[in-house]
Amino acid sequence: MARALELVAENAGLSGSGVAAGARPVTAEDAWQAVANYSATASWTEIAASAARALGLQPYLCEDSLGFDPGELPALARVGEGQWLVVIGRRGRRLTVVQLDERGERRVRLTPTQLRALVGRQPWLLMRPLLALDPIGVARRPVLKDRTWLRLRAFLGLERRELWVVVIYAIVLGGLTLATPIAAQALVNTVAFGAVLQPLVVLTILLLAGLGFAGALGVLEGYVVEVVQRRVFVRIADDFGRRLPSVRGDALDGRYGPELVNRFFDVFTAQKAVASLLLQGVEALLTAVFGLMVLALYHPILLGFGLAIVAGAAVVFVLLGKGATKTTIAESKAKYEVAGYLEEMARHLFALKLAGGGEHAMRHLDGLAAGWLSRRASHFRIVFRQILGALALQVIASATLLGLGGWLVVERELTIGQLVAAELIVTAVVASLSKLGGKLETVYDLVAASDKLGHLLHLPVERSGGELPRSSEGALRVEVQGLSSDGGEVSDFDLTVDPGEVVAVTGDPTASSALVELLFGLREPTTGSVRIDGYDLRDVDLARIRRRVAVVREAEVWPATIAENLRAVATNVPVAAMWKALDAMGLGAFVRRLPLALHTPLVPSGSPLPRLGGMRLSLARALVADPGVLVLDGALDALPPGEGAVLLERLAKGRTVIVVTTDPDLAARASRRIVLRAEVRS
């Protein structure tokens, strides 16, 4: 299995030639380590899926090979004891398959029908990179002073196959743009030797065919660019959707998560910028290159003229653009500061309506807007001088060629037709350079977008994979030994909670919250260990152990229906179980009175549920998940006096409960009470 996973990782772009430069590739040792120490009782799909996650892969199980789409690559299947098939590629109608057994490995070419016949009805595991944008992590290398351009290159490299298609189309289109100047040269020469109709007709037909072919290629190019835009959006959305649930608990210290996620909107900037640069920027660049090459064929002096244009373009785009990257990123940061503050104003409407609240908010907002204006002005100064430089280059080049070309015609070193063609070519070249100058703002927007998206991509994520815990029901045992947190809130803490026991944790709120996050694996302890059902959180598959552990800290309501909120933790929950959980948490009667009952859509604030309805719904969701360990971090303290104790009794049935509270009545209902202070003692 280890060699099979190594092949899968290589063909998913995580090792071998497919890995991004600077990123650590998956090695054979990694693959062997990933499958080691798993229980022999687990199925091969469970072991392979967990090992794949440890290698940075996201497995998708296809239960029946008849439903397997051979276009989904790479994929893994077991056809016998010690016998594996890995689909790694496709050419035409045949798939490239690696067969692994005790005799070694062999590559064969099979049709989808032959592959299905070979596998039978065995399940498949389809593999993708766990985080689609992880190759951009290459830009995290600390030795680099400026990571922005490297990050942008890595971002575009994810679509390199489609980008090469666009470049090929642009090369052909760039060559075809010279059809009109060359046709004009031929026309002038033909007319100069006498008016003959037949060559004129042939020339017109050839020009029509060339321009028609160019138009068709332009349509195909536009379609490919549209595909790239869709892939960019879906790739980023998929990555963020997988990355956010995996972000480490300490990654958002000192940050506000919802405001940080606003950076996702830069995906639209990236889409439009990529489309504009691919459709117009690449074509303009290649048009300029081909035009200067044709000029060089007319006369050596025109070759020097072309090199002078190239030098002038370098001055405009490089020298005059110095510092633009920093200013565009600074402008983008100021923009998000304004957007974030407006978001907070919408979140604190009552504070704004207090005496002086609105005026204070507006003064602060004015300061943020002034900051954006200042940074925008700094950036535009650079862009403006580049625009002036591009226009100056266009004027000087056109006027110089007219005088230089006329002199060459007078000296009989250039024909009139060549002069006309050269003038048209230079007009096209300088127009292309001017168009490129107009795209500078687009380039800077793309750079800023990649920088902002990088803020989310660089959030540290939890490890994936690990030992697979056995399936167990009922209450679980919790053991804490010598636990200390990196912030010092928890120090050398010991605790053992027997299955079915209810333990109250009181005292310092900061220490209590730190303890909860350590128990749930959101943070890693500096010393000590946490064991749940006998499994050390440092070794176990966190995703699997969390199926048996639930934490309720505050009201968390999804913008979905009540039923969908309850099924967020367990998709196969029957309706009867949902009603039972809602009734237990005191919310069932209210939901029954709603016109749509369980199908009532909710907003993140919890509306139309009553006050504290969001917290009751969160508790009901935890009840539906049926965890073996339930941690309540202040979740019952906001409820009316006496009601929290009633709900605690209902929640504690059949499970281990650790309740963090400041309510003496709740603490009295627990079998034990732990007091946390600045230096935690049990």
PDB file of C-alpha atoms in Angstrom, residues 115-209:
ATOM      1  CA  LEU A 115     -10.176  -1.848 -16.048  1.00  0.00           C
ATOM      2  CA  ARG A 116     -13.678  -2.411 -14.676  1.00  0.00           C
ATOM      3  CA  ALA A 117     -13.532  -6.075 -15.666  1.00  0.00           C
ATOM      4  CA  LEU A 118     -10.206  -6.445 -13.855  1.00  0.00           C
ATOM      5  CA  VAL A 119     -11.378  -4.771 -10.635  1.00  0.00           C
ATOM      6  CA  GLY A 120     -14.902  -6.150 -10.537  1.00  0.00           C
ATOM      7  CA  ARG A 121     -17.134  -4.519  -7.951  1.00  0.00           C
ATOM      8  CA  GLN A 122     -14.304  -3.532  -5.609  1.00  0.00           C
ATOM      9  CA  PRO A 123     -14.286   0.034  -4.220  1.00  0.00           C
ATOM     10  CA  TRP A 124     -11.997   2.786  -5.512  1.00  0.00           C
ATOM     11  CA  LEU A 125     -10.308   5.630  -3.689  1.00  0.00           C
ATOM     12  CA  LEU A 126     -10.026   8.783  -5.776  1.00  0.00           C
ATOM     13  CA  MET A 127      -7.316  11.172  -4.623  1.00  0.00           C
ATOM     14  CA  ARG A 128      -6.839  14.913  -4.804  1.00  0.00           C
ATOM     15  CA  PRO A 129      -4.477  17.268  -2.976  1.00  0.00           C
ATOM     16  CA  LEU A 130      -6.020  17.873   0.451  1.00  0.00           C
ATOM     17  CA  LEU A 131      -5.633  21.621  -0.068  1.00  0.00           C
ATOM     18  CA  ALA A 132      -5.816  22.575  -3.746  1.00  0.00           C
ATOM     19  CA  LEU A 133      -3.653  25.684  -3.370  1.00  0.00           C
ATOM     20  CA  ASP A 134      -0.899  24.111  -1.289  1.00  0.00           C
ATOM     21  CA  PRO A 135       1.623  24.454  -4.167  1.00  0.00           C
ATOM     22  CA  ILE A 136       1.438  28.211  -3.568  1.00  0.00           C
ATOM     23  CA  GLY A 137       2.940  27.459  -0.151  1.00  0.00           C
ATOM     24  CA  VAL A 138       6.298  27.492  -1.940  1.00  0.00           C
ATOM     25  CA  ALA A 139       6.113  31.257  -1.471  1.00  0.00           C
ATOM     26  CA  ARG A 140       6.509  30.762   2.270  1.00  0.00           C
ATOM     27  CA  ARG A 141      10.263  30.236   2.037  1.00  0.00           C
ATOM     28  CA  PRO A 142      11.790  32.715   4.503  1.00  0.00           C
ATOM     29  CA  VAL A 143      14.992  33.186   2.493  1.00  0.00           C
ATOM     30  CA  LEU A 144      13.121  35.219  -0.069  1.00  0.00           C
ATOM     31  CA  LYS A 145      12.944  38.949   0.496  1.00  0.00           C
ATOM     32  CA  ASP A 146       9.967  39.497  -1.819  1.00  0.00           C
ATOM     33  CA  ARG A 147       7.585  36.550  -1.995  1.00  0.00           C
ATOM     34  CA  THR A 148       4.820  38.302  -3.911  1.00  0.00           C
ATOM     35  CA  TRP A 149       5.947  37.528  -7.451  1.00  0.00           C
ATOM     36  CA  LEU A 150       6.887  33.968  -6.513  1.00  0.00           C
ATOM     37  CA  ARG A 151       3.424  33.447  -5.044  1.00  0.00           C
ATOM     38  CA  LEU A 152       1.837  34.833  -8.214  1.00  0.00           C
ATOM     39  CA  ARG A 153       3.946  32.548 -10.396  1.00  0.00           C
ATOM     40  CA  ALA A 154       2.982  29.534  -8.282  1.00  0.00           C
ATOM     41  CA  PHE A 155      -0.688  30.549  -8.472  1.00  0.00           C
ATOM     42  CA  LEU A 156      -0.620  30.762 -12.274  1.00  0.00           C
ATOM     43  CA  GLY A 157       1.385  27.539 -12.429  1.00  0.00           C
ATOM     44  CA  LEU A 158      -1.651  25.618 -11.168  1.00  0.00           C
ATOM     45  CA  GLU A 159      -3.276  26.276 -14.552  1.00  0.00           C
ATOM     46  CA  ARG A 160      -0.114  25.900 -16.635  1.00  0.00           C
ATOM     47  CA  ARG A 161      -1.638  23.418 -19.092  1.00  0.00           C
ATOM     48  CA  GLU A 162      -4.459  25.759 -20.062  1.00  0.00           C
ATOM     49  CA  LEU A 163      -2.096  28.732 -20.031  1.00  0.00           C
ATOM     50  CA  TRP A 164       0.160  27.028 -22.568  1.00  0.00           C
ATOM     51  CA  VAL A 165      -2.869  26.495 -24.820  1.00  0.00           C
ATOM     52  CA  VAL A 166      -3.627  30.215 -24.602  1.00  0.00           C
ATOM     53  CA  VAL A 167       0.014  31.076 -25.364  1.00  0.00           C
ATOM     54  CA  ILE A 168      -0.024  28.864 -28.468  1.00  0.00           C
ATOM     55  CA  TYR A 169      -3.209  30.546 -29.676  1.00  0.00           C
ATOM     56  CA  ALA A 170      -1.658  33.940 -28.948  1.00  0.00           C
ATOM     57  CA  ILE A 171       1.478  33.053 -30.943  1.00  0.00           C
ATOM     58  CA  VAL A 172      -0.611  32.220 -33.989  1.00  0.00           C
ATOM     59  CA  LEU A 173      -2.779  35.304 -33.520  1.00  0.00           C
ATOM     60  CA  GLY A 174       0.304  37.469 -33.103  1.00  0.00           C
ATOM     61  CA  GLY A 175       1.630  36.220 -36.419  1.00  0.00           C
ATOM     62  CA  LEU A 176      -1.707  36.713 -38.151  1.00  0.00           C
ATOM     63  CA  THR A 177      -1.900  40.337 -37.026  1.00  0.00           C
ATOM     64  CA  LEU A 178       0.919  40.999 -39.483  1.00  0.00           C
ATOM     65  CA  ALA A 179      -1.275  39.806 -42.343  1.00  0.00           C
ATOM     66  CA  THR A 180      -2.674  43.287 -42.966  1.00  0.00           C
ATOM     67  CA  PRO A 181       0.710  45.122 -43.139  1.00  0.00           C
ATOM     68  CA  ILE A 182       2.178  42.433 -45.387  1.00  0.00           C
ATOM     69  CA  ALA A 183      -0.922  42.514 -47.595  1.00  0.00           C
ATOM     70  CA  ALA A 184      -0.637  46.309 -47.776  1.00  0.00           C
ATOM     71  CA  GLN A 185       2.998  45.978 -48.869  1.00  0.00           C
ATOM     72  CA  ALA A 186       2.039  43.500 -51.581  1.00  0.00           C
ATOM     73  CA  LEU A 187      -0.825  45.730 -52.697  1.00  0.00           C
ATOM     74  CA  VAL A 188       1.407  48.809 -53.031  1.00  0.00           C
ATOM     75  CA  ASN A 189       3.998  46.855 -54.966  1.00  0.00           C
ATOM     76  CA  THR A 190       1.308  45.378 -57.247  1.00  0.00           C
ATOM     77  CA  VAL A 191      -0.237  48.769 -57.977  1.00  0.00           C
ATOM     78  CA  ALA A 192       3.207  50.280 -58.577  1.00  0.00           C
ATOM     79  CA  PHE A 193       3.802  47.810 -61.397  1.00  0.00           C
ATOM     80  CA  GLY A 194       0.369  48.368 -62.947  1.00  0.00           C
ATOM     81  CA  ALA A 195      -3.256  47.712 -62.066  1.00  0.00           C
ATOM     82  CA  VAL A 196      -3.816  43.958 -62.461  1.00  0.00           C
ATOM     83  CA  LEU A 197      -7.084  42.621 -61.095  1.00  0.00           C
ATOM     84  CA  GLN A 198      -6.202  38.951 -60.578  1.00  0.00           C
ATOM     85  CA  PRO A 199      -3.406  39.457 -57.975  1.00  0.00           C
ATOM     86  CA  LEU A 200      -5.652  41.900 -56.132  1.00  0.00           C
ATOM     87  CA  VAL A 201      -8.448  39.303 -55.890  1.00  0.00           C
ATOM     88  CA  VAL A 202      -6.031  36.599 -54.728  1.00  0.00           C
ATOM     89  CA  LEU A 203      -4.538  38.958 -52.145  1.00  0.00           C
ATOM     90  CA  THR A 204      -7.998  39.868 -50.838  1.00  0.00           C
ATOM     91  CA  ILE A 205      -9.030  36.212 -50.528  1.00  0.00           C
ATOM     92  CA  LEU A 206      -5.815  35.301 -48.705  1.00  0.00           C
ATOM     93  CA  LEU A 207      -6.247  38.211 -46.301  1.00  0.00           C
ATOM     94  CA  LEU A 208      -9.874  37.225 -45.697  1.00  0.00           C
ATOM     95  CA  ALA A 209      -8.853  33.635 -44.957  1.00  0.00           C
TER      96      ALA A 209
END
